[in-house]
Every structure is written in structure tokens, then in C-alpha cells.
Tab-separated table of C-alpha atoms and ligand atoms in Angstrom:
chain	number	residue	atom	x	y	z
F	47	MET	CA	0.191	-0.375	0.095
F	48	SER	CA	2.779	2.166	0.928
F	49	ALA	CA	4.387	1.956	-2.409
F	50	GLY	CA	1.343	3.837	-4.075
F	51	PHE	CA	2.089	6.877	-2.177
F	52	LYS	CA	5.191	7.894	-4.811
F	53	GLY	CA	3.549	10.193	-7.052
F	54	MET	CA	1.126	10.736	-5.289
F	55	ASP	CA	-1.167	14.259	-5.293
F	56	VAL	CA	-1.590	15.282	-1.546
F	57	VAL	CA	-5.059	17.629	-2.928
F	58	SER	CA	-7.539	16.520	-0.242
F	59	ILE	CA	-7.793	14.513	2.465
F	60	ARG	CA	-10.754	12.902	1.035
F	61	ASP	CA	-8.086	11.219	-1.156
F	62	PHE	CA	-6.472	9.169	1.189
F	63	SER	CA	-8.092	6.062	3.310
F	64	ARG	CA	-8.091	5.433	6.637
F	65	GLU	CA	-5.014	3.518	6.370
F	66	GLN	CA	-3.222	5.735	4.093
F	67	ILE	CA	-3.377	8.684	6.860
F	68	GLU	CA	-2.517	5.921	9.611
F	69	HIS	CA	0.838	4.998	7.264
F	70	VAL	CA	1.492	9.319	7.439
F	71	LEU	CA	1.237	9.471	11.051
F	72	LYS	CA	3.327	6.673	11.839
F	73	VAL	CA	6.208	7.919	9.055
F	74	ALA	CA	6.143	11.349	10.877
F	75	ASP	CA	6.281	9.958	14.186
F	76	LYS	CA	9.461	8.706	13.169
F	77	MET	CA	10.788	11.730	11.636
F	78	VAL	CA	10.517	14.026	14.523
F	79	PRO	CA	14.231	13.819	15.488
F	80	ILE	CA	15.321	15.185	12.412
F	81	ALA	CA	12.692	17.565	12.537
F	82	LYS	CA	13.994	18.821	15.539
F	83	GLY	CA	17.219	18.707	14.529
F	84	GLU	CA	18.899	15.799	16.571
F	85	GLU	CA	19.647	13.875	14.093
F	86	ARG	CA	21.059	14.996	10.286
F	87	SER	CA	19.737	13.281	6.758
F	88	VAL	CA	19.980	13.407	3.380
F	89	LEU	CA	17.117	11.239	2.290
F	90	LEU	CA	16.142	14.137	-0.486
F	91	GLU	CA	19.221	15.578	-1.206
F	92	GLY	CA	19.424	16.830	-4.957
F	93	TYR	CA	15.727	16.962	-4.983
F	94	VAL	CA	14.066	20.423	-5.454
F	95	LEU	CA	10.639	21.408	-3.628
F	96	GLY	CA	8.860	24.127	-5.810
F	97	SER	CA	7.352	26.422	-3.461
F	98	LEU	CA	4.269	28.691	-4.986
F	99	PHE	CA	3.137	31.210	-2.269
F	100	PHE	CA	0.063	33.005	-4.300
F	101	GLU	CA	-1.327	34.856	-0.790
F	102	PRO	CA	1.163	34.898	2.272
F	103	SER	CA	1.641	32.054	4.982
F	104	THR	CA	3.960	32.166	6.799
F	105	ARG	CA	3.899	29.189	9.328
F	106	THR	CA	2.969	26.969	6.349
F	107	ARG	CA	5.515	28.384	4.278
F	108	LEU	CA	8.155	27.696	6.565
F	109	SER	CA	7.769	24.525	7.525
F	110	PHE	CA	7.633	22.998	4.269
F	111	ASP	CA	10.853	24.888	3.745
F	112	VAL	CA	12.168	23.625	6.905
F	113	ALA	CA	10.622	20.473	6.285
F	114	MET	CA	11.972	19.917	2.887
F	115	THR	CA	15.738	21.300	4.292
F	116	ARG	CA	16.024	19.345	6.925
F	117	LEU	CA	16.017	15.896	4.761
F	118	GLY	CA	18.758	17.574	2.398
F	119	GLY	CA	16.814	18.789	-0.065
F	120	ARG	CA	16.377	22.504	-1.888
F	121	VAL	CA	13.467	25.106	-1.934
F	122	LEU	CA	12.930	27.283	-5.115
F	123	GLY	CA	9.612	29.495	-5.279
F	124	PHE	CA	8.006	32.901	-3.930
F	125	ASP	CA	6.310	33.492	-1.094
F	126	GLN	CA	3.789	36.171	-3.002
F	127	PRO	CA	2.847	36.686	-6.940
F	128	THR	CA	3.886	40.189	-6.870
F	129	GLY	CA	6.975	40.697	-9.338
F	130	ALA	CA	7.075	36.801	-10.330
F	131	SER	CA	5.174	36.724	-13.824
F	132	VAL	CA	1.919	35.665	-12.615
F	133	ALA	CA	2.025	39.254	-11.406
F	134	LYS	CA	1.916	40.133	-15.615
F	135	GLY	CA	-1.624	37.615	-15.633
F	136	GLU	CA	0.342	34.203	-16.571
F	137	THR	CA	-2.861	31.393	-15.913
F	138	LEU	CA	-2.349	28.976	-12.884
F	139	ALA	CA	-1.589	26.300	-15.548
F	140	ASP	CA	1.193	28.076	-17.185
F	141	THR	CA	2.757	28.693	-14.010
F	142	VAL	CA	2.638	25.252	-12.738
F	143	ARG	CA	3.934	23.981	-16.123
F	144	MET	CA	7.222	25.986	-16.071
F	145	VAL	CA	7.820	25.196	-11.778
F	146	ASP	CA	7.085	21.354	-12.840
F	147	ALA	CA	9.980	21.177	-15.376
F	148	TYR	CA	12.514	22.648	-12.524
F	149	CYS	CA	11.104	20.436	-9.622
F	150	ASP	CA	10.685	17.063	-7.896
F	151	VAL	CA	7.290	18.028	-5.711
F	152	ILE	CA	5.336	21.130	-5.873
F	153	ALA	CA	3.420	22.935	-2.755
F	154	LEU	CA	1.294	25.323	-3.799
F	155	ARG	CA	-1.179	27.642	-1.577
F	156	HIS	CA	-3.656	29.992	-3.952
F	157	PRO	CA	-6.509	32.300	-3.106
F	158	GLN	CA	-9.240	30.189	-5.434
F	159	ASP	CA	-11.124	27.514	-4.493
F	160	GLY	CA	-9.859	24.402	-6.477
F	161	ALA	CA	-6.977	26.118	-7.611
F	162	ALA	CA	-4.723	23.147	-6.506
F	163	ARG	CA	-7.040	19.884	-8.391
F	164	LEU	CA	-6.188	22.390	-11.383
F	165	ALA	CA	-2.478	22.700	-10.693
F	166	ALA	CA	-2.381	18.515	-10.660
F	167	HIS	CA	-3.930	18.228	-13.541
F	168	PHE	CA	-1.366	20.207	-15.371
F	169	ALA	CA	2.123	18.635	-13.499
F	170	ASP	CA	3.254	15.472	-13.414
F	171	LYS	CA	5.316	15.763	-10.718
F	172	PRO	CA	3.616	15.509	-7.205
F	173	ILE	CA	1.021	18.875	-6.070
F	174	ILE	CA	1.004	19.020	-2.205
F	175	ASN	CA	-1.971	21.397	-1.113
F	176	ALA	CA	-1.043	24.043	1.443
F	177	GLY	CA	-4.896	25.698	0.825
F	178	ASP	CA	-6.604	26.940	-1.662
F	179	GLY	CA	-9.075	29.307	-1.269
F	180	ALA	CA	-11.707	27.844	1.227
F	181	GLY	CA	-10.899	24.687	0.004
F	182	GLN	CA	-8.727	22.162	1.287
F	183	HIS	CA	-5.234	21.987	3.501
F	184	PRO	CA	-4.853	18.520	3.662
F	185	THR	CA	-1.659	18.695	5.283
F	186	GLN	CA	-3.104	20.840	8.687
F	187	THR	CA	-5.373	17.969	8.625
F	188	MET	CA	-2.601	15.314	8.817
F	189	LEU	CA	-0.739	17.339	11.159
F	190	ASP	CA	-3.789	18.446	13.411
F	191	LEU	CA	-4.469	14.262	13.507
F	192	PHE	CA	-0.690	13.308	14.356
F	193	THR	CA	-0.902	16.130	17.565
F	194	ILE	CA	-3.922	14.981	18.576
F	195	ARG	CA	-2.902	10.922	18.209
F	196	LYS	CA	0.318	11.780	19.824
F	197	GLU	CA	-1.243	12.991	23.191
F	198	LYS	CA	-4.267	10.974	23.033
F	199	LYS	CA	-2.910	7.509	21.545
F	200	ASP	CA	-6.709	6.686	20.921
F	201	MET	CA	-8.650	8.723	18.941
F	202	GLU	CA	-11.436	6.240	19.029
F	203	GLY	CA	-14.057	7.967	21.380
F	204	ILE	CA	-12.544	10.817	22.193
F	205	ASN	CA	-14.678	13.947	23.087
F	206	VAL	CA	-13.367	16.318	21.075
F	207	VAL	CA	-15.115	19.905	20.789
F	208	LEU	CA	-14.638	22.634	17.702
F	209	VAL	CA	-14.771	26.287	18.744
F	210	GLY	CA	-15.312	29.438	17.005
F	211	ASP	CA	-15.854	30.000	12.731
F	212	LEU	CA	-17.367	26.447	12.127
F	213	LYS	CA	-18.808	28.311	8.969
F	214	TYR	CA	-16.045	29.262	7.102
F	215	GLY	CA	-13.031	27.979	8.789
F	216	ARG	CA	-11.081	26.009	5.962
F	217	THR	CA	-9.859	23.761	8.259
F	218	VAL	CA	-12.711	22.728	10.630
F	219	HIS	CA	-14.307	20.585	7.637
F	220	SER	CA	-11.678	18.361	6.425
F	221	LEU	CA	-10.755	18.022	10.171
F	222	SER	CA	-14.575	16.805	11.416
F	223	GLU	CA	-14.173	14.441	8.627
F	224	ALA	CA	-11.488	13.134	9.107
F	225	LEU	CA	-12.207	12.942	13.222
F	226	ALA	CA	-15.255	11.368	12.687
F	227	MET	CA	-13.314	8.731	10.345
F	228	PHE	CA	-11.280	7.952	13.625
F	229	GLY	CA	-14.323	7.518	15.910
F	230	ALA	CA	-14.093	10.757	17.695
F	231	GLN	CA	-17.324	12.401	19.062
F	232	LEU	CA	-17.687	15.762	17.895
F	233	THR	CA	-18.914	18.814	19.526
F	234	PHE	CA	-19.520	21.935	17.160
F	235	VAL	CA	-19.876	24.974	19.540
F	236	ALA	CA	-20.281	28.447	17.827
F	237	PRO	CA	-22.773	31.193	17.766
F	238	PRO	CA	-25.560	30.205	15.254
F	239	SER	CA	-24.515	32.223	12.853
F	240	LEU	CA	-21.189	30.490	12.300
F	241	GLN	CA	-21.834	27.224	12.872
F	242	ILE	CA	-21.114	24.082	11.153
F	243	PRO	CA	-23.394	23.665	7.437
F	244	LYS	CA	-25.695	21.534	7.259
F	245	GLU	CA	-24.350	19.810	4.558
F	246	GLN	CA	-21.301	19.302	6.334
F	247	LEU	CA	-22.875	18.030	9.001
F	248	LYS	CA	-24.361	15.100	7.320
F	249	GLN	CA	-21.513	14.136	6.209
F	250	VAL	CA	-19.677	14.680	9.348
F	251	ASP	CA	-23.098	12.234	10.465
F	252	SER	CA	-22.864	9.716	7.665
F	253	MET	CA	-19.254	8.412	8.963
F	254	GLY	CA	-20.766	7.001	12.079
F	255	GLN	CA	-20.590	9.147	15.357
F	256	LYS	CA	-23.830	11.960	15.772
F	257	PRO	CA	-22.091	14.976	16.136
F	258	LYS	CA	-23.507	17.424	18.431
F	259	MET	CA	-23.923	21.273	18.299
F	260	ASN	CA	-24.702	23.587	21.371
F	261	SER	CA	-23.683	27.859	21.178
F	262	SER	CA	-21.919	27.692	25.266
F	263	LEU	CA	-18.497	26.298	25.151
F	264	GLN	CA	-19.077	26.436	28.937
F	265	ASP	CA	-21.699	23.775	28.829
F	266	VAL	CA	-19.289	21.279	26.706
F	267	VAL	CA	-15.593	21.590	28.221
F	268	ALA	CA	-16.082	19.890	31.021
F	269	ASP	CA	-15.851	16.366	29.052
F	270	ALA	CA	-13.747	17.593	26.223
F	271	ASP	CA	-10.823	15.647	26.304
F	272	VAL	CA	-9.549	18.225	22.972
F	273	LEU	CA	-10.590	21.786	22.690
F	274	TYR	CA	-9.803	22.950	19.047
F	275	VAL	CA	-10.434	26.689	18.820
F	276	THR	CA	-10.282	28.694	15.640
F	277	ARG	CA	-10.186	32.289	14.813
F	278	ILE	CA	-13.363	34.141	14.535
F	279	GLN	CA	-13.120	36.624	11.797
F	280	LYS	CA	-14.174	40.416	12.210
F	281	GLU	CA	-15.071	40.287	8.608
F	282	ARG	CA	-17.947	38.400	9.271
F	283	PHE	CA	-19.669	40.973	11.589
F	284	PRO	CA	-21.546	43.552	10.072
F	285	ASP	CA	-21.754	45.132	13.913
F	286	PRO	CA	-18.089	45.499	15.693
F	287	SER	CA	-20.287	45.542	19.109
F	288	GLU	CA	-21.626	42.007	17.880
F	289	TYR	CA	-18.535	40.245	17.032
F	290	GLN	CA	-16.959	41.828	20.467
F	291	LYS	CA	-19.886	40.399	22.403
F	292	VAL	CA	-19.407	37.094	20.573
F	293	ALA	CA	-15.465	36.470	20.562
F	294	GLY	CA	-15.699	37.473	24.311
F	295	THR	CA	-17.663	34.332	24.668
F	296	TYR	CA	-15.844	32.010	23.439
F	297	ARG	CA	-12.751	33.128	24.913
F	298	ILE	CA	-10.373	30.634	26.310
F	299	ASP	CA	-9.167	31.822	30.020
F	300	LEU	CA	-7.641	30.638	33.564
F	301	ASP	CA	-11.659	30.552	34.752
F	302	LEU	CA	-12.563	28.460	31.821
F	303	LEU	CA	-10.614	25.607	32.299
F	304	LYS	CA	-11.247	25.496	36.187
F	305	ASN	CA	-13.334	22.596	35.451
F	306	VAL	CA	-11.562	20.777	32.806
F	307	LYS	CA	-10.348	16.950	32.771
F	308	ARG	CA	-6.631	17.224	33.568
F	309	ASP	CA	-5.488	16.219	30.397
F	310	MET	CA	-7.682	18.250	28.768
F	311	ILE	CA	-5.455	19.079	25.590
F	312	ILE	CA	-6.078	23.109	23.496
F	313	MET	CA	-5.512	22.990	19.950
F	314	HIS	CA	-5.022	26.144	17.356
F	315	PRO	CA	-3.953	26.397	13.878
F	316	LEU	CA	-2.415	30.070	15.005
F	317	PRO	CA	-2.113	32.951	14.503
F	318	ARG	CA	-4.758	33.453	17.452
F	319	VAL	CA	-5.963	36.973	17.536
F	320	GLY	CA	-7.135	37.177	21.209
F	321	GLU	CA	-9.448	33.422	21.349
F	322	ILE	CA	-6.986	32.189	23.369
F	323	ALA	CA	-5.392	34.408	26.493
F	324	PRO	CA	-1.809	34.195	27.293
F	325	GLU	CA	-2.238	32.892	30.638
F	326	VAL	CA	-3.164	29.461	28.959
F	327	ASP	CA	0.319	28.768	27.808
F	328	ARG	CA	1.420	28.301	30.623
F	329	THR	CA	-0.886	25.579	31.542
F	330	PRO	CA	-0.430	21.515	30.391
F	331	HIS	CA	-3.752	21.665	28.033
F	332	ALA	CA	-1.369	24.424	26.018
F	333	LYS	CA	-0.592	22.066	22.852
F	334	TYR	CA	-0.738	24.419	20.134
F	335	PHE	CA	3.261	25.377	19.705
F	336	GLU	CA	4.004	21.931	19.707
F	337	GLN	CA	0.979	21.522	17.263
F	338	ALA	CA	2.890	24.077	14.900
F	339	PHE	CA	5.528	22.313	15.194
F	340	ASN	CA	4.545	19.057	14.358
F	341	GLY	CA	4.272	20.688	10.840
F	342	VAL	CA	7.367	19.921	10.193
F	343	PRO	CA	7.679	16.043	10.581
F	344	VAL	CA	4.244	15.751	9.085
F	345	ARG	CA	5.201	17.545	5.832
F	346	MET	CA	8.439	15.388	5.940
F	347	ALA	CA	6.836	12.387	6.250
F	348	ILE	CA	4.548	13.280	3.183
F	349	LEU	CA	7.671	15.082	1.027
F	350	GLY	CA	9.569	11.967	1.738
F	351	LEU	CA	6.272	9.224	0.782
F	352	VAL	CA	5.243	11.562	-2.419
F	353	LEU	CA	9.091	11.392	-3.526
F	354	GLY	CA	9.883	8.048	-3.014
F	355	GLY	CA	12.441	8.607	-0.383
F	356	LEU	CA	10.329	6.819	2.317
F	357	LYS	CA	8.313	4.080	2.203
L	160	MET	CA	-56.524	8.691	-35.419
L	161	LYS	CA	-53.434	11.069	-34.650
L	162	GLU	CA	-54.162	14.343	-33.731
L	163	PHE	CA	-51.535	17.360	-34.337
L	164	LYS	CA	-51.720	20.456	-32.627
L	165	VAL	CA	-48.618	21.342	-35.108
L	166	THR	CA	-47.851	20.524	-38.729
L	167	PRO	CA	-46.013	16.810	-38.971
L	168	ILE	CA	-42.147	16.870	-39.564
L	169	ARG	CA	-40.891	14.616	-42.528
L	170	ASN	CA	-37.429	14.223	-40.360
L	171	GLY	CA	-35.738	15.536	-37.279
L	172	THR	CA	-36.445	15.427	-33.584
L	173	VAL	CA	-38.971	15.715	-31.606
L	174	ILE	CA	-37.676	16.497	-27.801
L	175	ASP	CA	-40.896	14.757	-25.418
L	176	HIS	CA	-41.508	14.973	-22.580
L	177	ILE	CA	-39.917	18.122	-21.341
L	178	SER	CA	-40.222	19.155	-17.901
L	179	VAL	CA	-42.394	21.838	-18.013
L	180	GLY	CA	-41.445	25.029	-18.016
L	181	MET	CA	-38.027	23.784	-19.740
L	182	ALA	CA	-38.895	24.298	-23.216
L	183	LEU	CA	-37.194	27.630	-23.614
L	184	LYS	CA	-34.016	26.316	-22.606
L	185	VAL	CA	-33.954	23.296	-24.700
L	186	LEU	CA	-34.396	25.699	-27.637
L	187	ARG	CA	-31.258	27.747	-26.417
L	188	ILE	CA	-29.334	24.089	-25.555
L	189	VAL	CA	-29.691	23.279	-29.049
L	190	GLY	CA	-29.101	26.388	-30.377
L	191	VAL	CA	-32.259	27.390	-31.904
L	192	LYS	CA	-31.852	30.972	-32.323
L	193	ASP	CA	-33.945	34.226	-34.425
L	194	ASP	CA	-32.314	32.785	-38.167
L	195	VAL	CA	-33.186	29.109	-37.600
L	196	THR	CA	-33.751	27.789	-41.408
L	197	SER	CA	-35.767	24.790	-40.671
L	198	THR	CA	-38.782	24.919	-39.236
L	199	VAL	CA	-39.619	24.250	-35.017
L	200	SER	CA	-42.230	23.861	-32.831
L	201	VAL	CA	-42.516	24.517	-29.691
L	202	LEU	CA	-45.652	23.449	-27.368
L	203	MET	CA	-46.011	24.977	-24.199
L	204	HIS	CA	-47.653	23.390	-20.498
L	205	VAL	CA	-49.336	20.233	-22.538
L	206	PRO	CA	-51.378	17.681	-20.434
L	207	SER	CA	-49.114	14.337	-20.179
L	208	LYS	CA	-50.034	10.995	-19.067
L	209	LYS	CA	-46.811	10.676	-17.566
L	210	ALA	CA	-46.363	13.775	-15.597
L	211	VAL	CA	-49.450	16.186	-15.580
L	212	TRP	CA	-47.942	18.910	-18.025
L	213	LYS	CA	-44.765	18.702	-19.947
L	214	ASP	CA	-43.357	20.630	-22.923
L	215	ILE	CA	-42.412	19.284	-26.348
L	216	VAL	CA	-39.267	20.930	-28.928
L	217	LYS	CA	-39.915	19.486	-32.519
L	218	ILE	CA	-36.781	20.668	-34.725
L	219	GLU	CA	-36.779	19.538	-39.112
L	220	ASP	CA	-34.137	18.202	-40.307
L	221	ARG	CA	-31.693	18.030	-37.287
L	222	GLU	CA	-30.537	15.143	-35.052
L	223	LEU	CA	-28.397	15.880	-31.664
L	224	ASP	CA	-25.253	15.605	-30.741
L	225	PRO	CA	-24.124	14.223	-27.209
L	226	LYS	CA	-23.174	17.448	-25.734
L	227	GLU	CA	-26.931	18.417	-26.397
L	228	LEU	CA	-28.345	15.304	-25.198
L	229	ASP	CA	-26.090	15.329	-22.322
L	230	LYS	CA	-27.645	19.359	-20.949
L	231	ILE	CA	-31.091	18.166	-22.432
L	232	ALA	CA	-30.891	15.462	-19.701
L	233	LEU	CA	-29.744	17.744	-17.150
L	234	ILE	CA	-32.341	19.798	-17.104
L	235	SER	CA	-34.945	17.140	-17.712
L	236	PRO	CA	-34.325	13.112	-16.797
L	237	ASN	CA	-37.226	12.297	-18.051
L	238	ALA	CA	-37.274	13.986	-21.848
L	239	THR	CA	-37.357	10.543	-24.500
L	240	ILE	CA	-36.128	11.739	-27.658
L	241	ASN	CA	-37.439	10.307	-31.170
L	242	ILE	CA	-35.727	10.489	-34.079
L	243	ILE	CA	-38.510	10.816	-36.713
L	244	ARG	CA	-37.856	9.900	-40.240
L	245	ASP	CA	-40.537	9.247	-43.497
L	246	TYR	CA	-43.222	10.785	-41.032
L	247	ASN	CA	-42.339	8.039	-37.957
L	248	VAL	CA	-40.623	7.663	-34.944
L	249	ALA	CA	-37.693	5.433	-36.437
L	250	GLU	CA	-36.099	5.594	-32.823
L	251	LYS	CA	-36.860	6.442	-29.668
L	252	PHE	CA	-35.169	6.479	-26.140
L	253	VAL	CA	-34.923	8.862	-23.013
L	254	VAL	CA	-31.814	10.954	-22.049
L	255	GLU	CA	-29.351	9.722	-19.558
L	256	VAL	CA	-28.046	11.793	-16.486
L	257	PRO	CA	-24.247	10.713	-17.461
L	258	LYS	CA	-21.788	10.085	-14.608
L	259	VAL	CA	-19.699	12.913	-15.155
L	260	ILE	CA	-19.870	15.811	-17.009
L	261	LYS	CA	-17.582	18.138	-18.783
L	262	GLY	CA	-17.261	21.019	-20.426
L	263	ILE	CA	-21.243	21.943	-20.542
L	264	MET	CA	-21.579	23.941	-17.273
L	265	LYS	CA	-19.456	26.663	-14.681
L	266	CYS	CA	-18.961	26.360	-11.607
L	267	PRO	CA	-21.884	28.232	-9.538
L	268	ASN	CA	-18.852	28.891	-7.055
L	269	PRO	CA	-17.888	32.749	-8.021
L	270	GLY	CA	-14.402	31.378	-6.108
L	271	CYS	CA	-13.581	28.421	-8.123
L	272	ILE	CA	-10.547	28.337	-10.364
L	273	THR	CA	-12.748	27.315	-13.219
L	274	ASN	CA	-14.173	30.493	-12.845
L	275	LYS	CA	-10.946	32.316	-13.845
L	276	ASP	CA	-9.189	31.911	-17.194
L	277	GLU	CA	-7.948	28.898	-16.739
L	278	PRO	CA	-6.974	26.682	-19.782
L	279	VAL	CA	-9.460	24.166	-18.391
L	280	GLU	CA	-12.891	22.484	-19.094
L	281	THR	CA	-15.465	22.356	-16.326
L	282	GLU	CA	-15.605	18.934	-14.556
L	283	PHE	CA	-18.655	17.711	-12.521
L	284	VAL	CA	-19.532	14.534	-10.826
L	285	VAL	CA	-23.081	13.461	-10.581
L	286	GLU	CA	-23.237	12.418	-6.889
L	287	SER	CA	-27.553	12.557	-6.829
L	288	LYS	CA	-29.903	11.810	-10.053
L	289	LYS	CA	-33.102	13.241	-8.277
L	290	PRO	CA	-32.866	15.946	-7.352
L	291	ILE	CA	-30.058	16.491	-9.830
L	292	THR	CA	-26.848	17.515	-7.441
L	293	LEU	CA	-23.263	17.628	-9.105
L	294	ARG	CA	-19.949	17.824	-7.406
L	295	CYS	CA	-17.587	20.358	-8.596
L	296	VAL	CA	-14.421	17.956	-9.725
L	297	TYR	CA	-12.135	21.160	-8.357
L	298	CYS	CA	-13.948	23.294	-6.131
L	299	ASP	CA	-15.898	20.170	-4.191
L	300	ARG	CA	-18.729	22.389	-4.294
L	301	MET	CA	-22.371	21.111	-4.550
L	302	ALA	CA	-24.442	22.324	-7.420
L	303	THR	CA	-28.126	21.920	-7.876
L	304	GLU	CA	-28.717	24.949	-9.719
L	305	ILE	CA	-28.148	23.696	-13.150
L	306	ALA	CA	-29.741	25.358	-15.858
L	307	GLU	CA	-28.811	29.026	-14.689
L	308	ASN	CA	-24.967	27.655	-14.990
L	309	LEU	CA	-25.240	25.737	-18.248
L	310	ARG	CA	-23.384	27.426	-21.577
U	233	ATP	N1	-43.909	13.349	-38.073
U	233	ATP	C1	-43.776	13.645	-36.872
U	233	ATP	N2	-43.994	14.765	-36.689
U	233	ATP	C2	-44.316	15.447	-35.241
U	233	ATP	N3	-44.045	15.261	-34.223
U	233	ATP	C3	-44.711	13.942	-33.775
U	233	ATP	C4	-44.439	12.886	-35.468
U	233	ATP	N4	-44.493	11.213	-35.023
U	233	ATP	C5	-44.387	11.742	-33.450
U	233	ATP	N5	-44.960	12.706	-33.274
U	233	ATP	C6	-44.519	13.229	-31.749
U	233	ATP	O1	-42.962	12.241	-31.157
U	233	ATP	C7	-44.036	11.901	-29.773
U	233	ATP	C8	-43.477	11.008	-29.769
U	233	ATP	O2	-44.465	9.547	-30.601
U	233	ATP	P1	-45.134	8.430	-30.885
U	233	ATP	O3	-45.116	8.258	-31.375
U	233	ATP	O4	-43.968	7.594	-29.734
U	233	ATP	O5	-45.843	8.685	-28.873
U	233	ATP	P2	-46.367	7.770	-27.649
U	233	ATP	O6	-46.479	6.778	-28.075
U	233	ATP	O7	-47.527	8.894	-26.721
U	233	ATP	O8	-45.106	8.172	-27.025
U	233	ATP	P3	-44.260	8.057	-25.895
U	233	ATP	O9	-44.660	6.793	-24.942
U	233	ATP	O10	-43.089	8.511	-25.638
U	233	ATP	O11	-45.237	9.095	-25.067
U	233	ATP	C9	-45.143	12.554	-29.417
U	233	ATP	O12	-45.050	13.783	-29.094
U	233	ATP	C10	-45.525	12.946	-31.047
U	233	ATP	O13	-46.728	14.011	-30.751
U	234	MG	MG1	-46.953	10.663	-25.727
U	235	ZN	ZN1	-16.165	24.705	-8.594
């Protein structure tokens, strides 16, 4: 089965079976010492990653860079389209075809939905979707799963509370599908205007576990094994005072954490803007910085697998 | 005894059992415009044995190509195609909703990459036939508003 990874595009988490995801997580685990710099590797020596970021994303871009570099490979590309031929009106198809000829694998971040699938259509080399519009961001989902698996060992039956912007938040949808596939019990907490879309809820429901919905975090936090927090964007609210009210209701602080399980973990895809009080960083619950680090071994695993350097 | 509300055609195509209200869209699909050079009759809101009401389009000296048939199937999955030769129905078949739809519709998601100037055909997978629901292969978004998005 793992032989099947070589040359594979990583466009959507839906392209992966449960076994394949488990394999990626297992390989990622082996990458941790290299990701930390405790061990050196030349596994991908001579390979080049084309890193096409049509939209800024410091975290994702840096972790792809580091992942490739730590495995002995090199990175070329751009971190914003200005200056690139794209700014002169070149199609994505043409940019991809050109970079395809220079590189062995391409990581793509793009503002348009479906851009990664289109790139995969034109490239012979594997495309790794680093986030396309409101669409998919599969490596984020994998690193989220990796973090939960690392902290909780088994995902079957654990209580995961997802809070924040569940309507537009791109990471939440694919993560909730993947978690449901692994048998986690999901609770969606959001104000009614930002609750998880019906279609998405149905999708999760069809995968086995009956998801729950709530508008109050206080009501559900005591039972949580994982609290996954996402950003609530100001732009979603026509009325700024409404935003303040909502943002305040879902803020994670020490007070909220009084009655939680001792080993409950808090995750956040970062950057945060006030959803989690800084005082929470010092508690053993805070796992968001580890989570951000986990992007490196997970992306190493994916790069190694699609390039065939890892099995 | 046959009763015709319109003149019978010698050779051509009768598109029968069109979902009521869709006749004008069918005309657009088959490319009937002001400069038409063969006889075209359109019957709208006709009593139907199968559905209560239906529309019918009859086109002289013309057979339909597969893309046109796919489009008709999408907006009117029960339409029948009758090929008329020498005044008689020589062939009859029900249109068929294809599994994959390429190029004949634009993605209703304005943020979809296929709505930018990219050299690519749109592509949809039929997720459900009743009601017809398509999923864009690129942006993954579901589409049910078919007629508005046909090109
Ligand atoms: N020569 C013709 N000119 C114009 N219309 C025709 C001609 N022959 C048949 N039709 C039309 O084509 C359609 C199909 O004809 P057919 O004789 O098969 O009717 P039917 O048995 O009612 O078919 P169905 O079961 O599909 O409704 C009908 O709408 C009929 O009016
Ligand atoms: Mg009849
Ligand atoms: Zn689309």
C-alpha cells in the first residue's frame, strides 16, 4: 500500500483512506528527531521543492521549507505573486507547467478554490495542496491528527470540541471529517451565525458518530478531551459590537479551564488573535505550539512519501 | 387517429416529455435562434400522461449530438428523444444523465478556479440524480442550480 504514495498528489484529505493517513502519521513520528535537528538526514538530497505561495502564509510556507531542507533537499519559489510572472497575468496552469519542469514536487497555496486540483491536472510531478481558497488544506488536517494521536494515543471515542468559526473556517471541515472517520465524538460550538454548515454536518454524521451542537462552551468543556479553537474573523460581523460580544463569549482563559479534565488539550491552527488568553500558554493544556512544530515532521513524511524517498 | 397541434415533420427530432417550463432552455441548448432555417415547433404546458404537464420541442432536419443530449438530461431527466424519419418515429430513447459532466456547465461557485481564465474544462461528478446534484471536481462544491449555469 505504501508504495502507492510515490508520485501521488496531496490535494484533499478525502483522497486518503484511513490506512493511508495512519501510515503518514507513523512515518511522521519517525521524522521527529530529524525535524528537531537531533539527527541529520540526506534522504531527499538532490531533490527540489517548488514552493508556490500565491497568498502569504508564514507558518505553512516555513514548515514546508524546513521540512524539505532538513531532509537534505532544496526549495525554490515565491512567497507572494508580485514580481513573479503571475503578476503579469500568467495563468496558474502556465506557472505550474513551468515550475513542474524545474522541480520534483510542488507545494501550492492559492486564493482560489480548487486551484490545487487544477495544478495537479497540469503537473506531472506531485502537487501538495498547502491551502486553496476556502477549500482544502490536507497537510494541516494531517498535522492536527498527528498532534491528537500523539497526545491521546487512540482517537476512537475521544471527545473533541471544535469552537469558533465553524462555517467558513477551512481547517475545521476536513478535520471534522477525518476525526469522524477515526471514531472521535465531535461537538461543534459556535454562535448560530457561524455554526457548521448542514451539508458538512451530514457528512460527519454519515461517518458514524452522531455529532453534537451547542452555542455554549461552558456547557461542554468539562467533558472535552480536545478543545480545538479557531479564529473568529471580525469581517464576518456587520456590527463590531456583535463581534466583541461573540469573541468574548468564546475566549479561552484560566477561568474557563477550572473544571476541565486534567489531560484535556487545547489546539489552535494559529495565528490567534485573542481567542486564547496568553495566561493559558503556561498550562499543561496548551498544545498549539507543539501543534505548529508538528507541521514539520508531518510535511517531511508527505514529501518523503510522494518523492519515494520514504516508504 | 392522430391529432396534431402542429404540422408533422418528415425528418427530424421530437424532444418529448420535457419537464414543464424547460422548453425555452432546451431551445437554447440545441442552438435555435432567430436565424433558424428549419421548422421548429414549441409546445409549452401540454397535458401529459406521465407527468400532468410537459413541454415538447420539434425540430425539422436535425439530430442532436451527445453534448446536447447531456445538457437536456441535466435540466429534464425524463425527456424522450424521438428521431423521425419519413413521418414515423424511427428511434426513441430516454435521455441519460451522465456520470461525469465535462465542459457544458460553469461552476456556480464564483471563487472556483475554473471561473478564472484558466485553460481547463469544468468537470462535475453526478452525486445524486433526484434531484440532480453535481459536485465540482475542482472546488468540491455541490451544485443544484443547473439550468442557470449551462453554457
Ligand atoms: N411526424 C411527426 N411529426 C411531428 N411530431 C411527431 C411525428 N411523429 C410523432 N411525433 C411526436 O413524437 C412524440 C412521440 O411519438 P409516439 O408516436 O412515439 O407517441 P407516444 O406513443 O405517446 O410516445 P411516448 O410513450 O414516448 O409518449 C409524440 O409527441 C408525437 O406527437
Ligand atoms: Mg406520449
Ligand atoms: Zn468549482
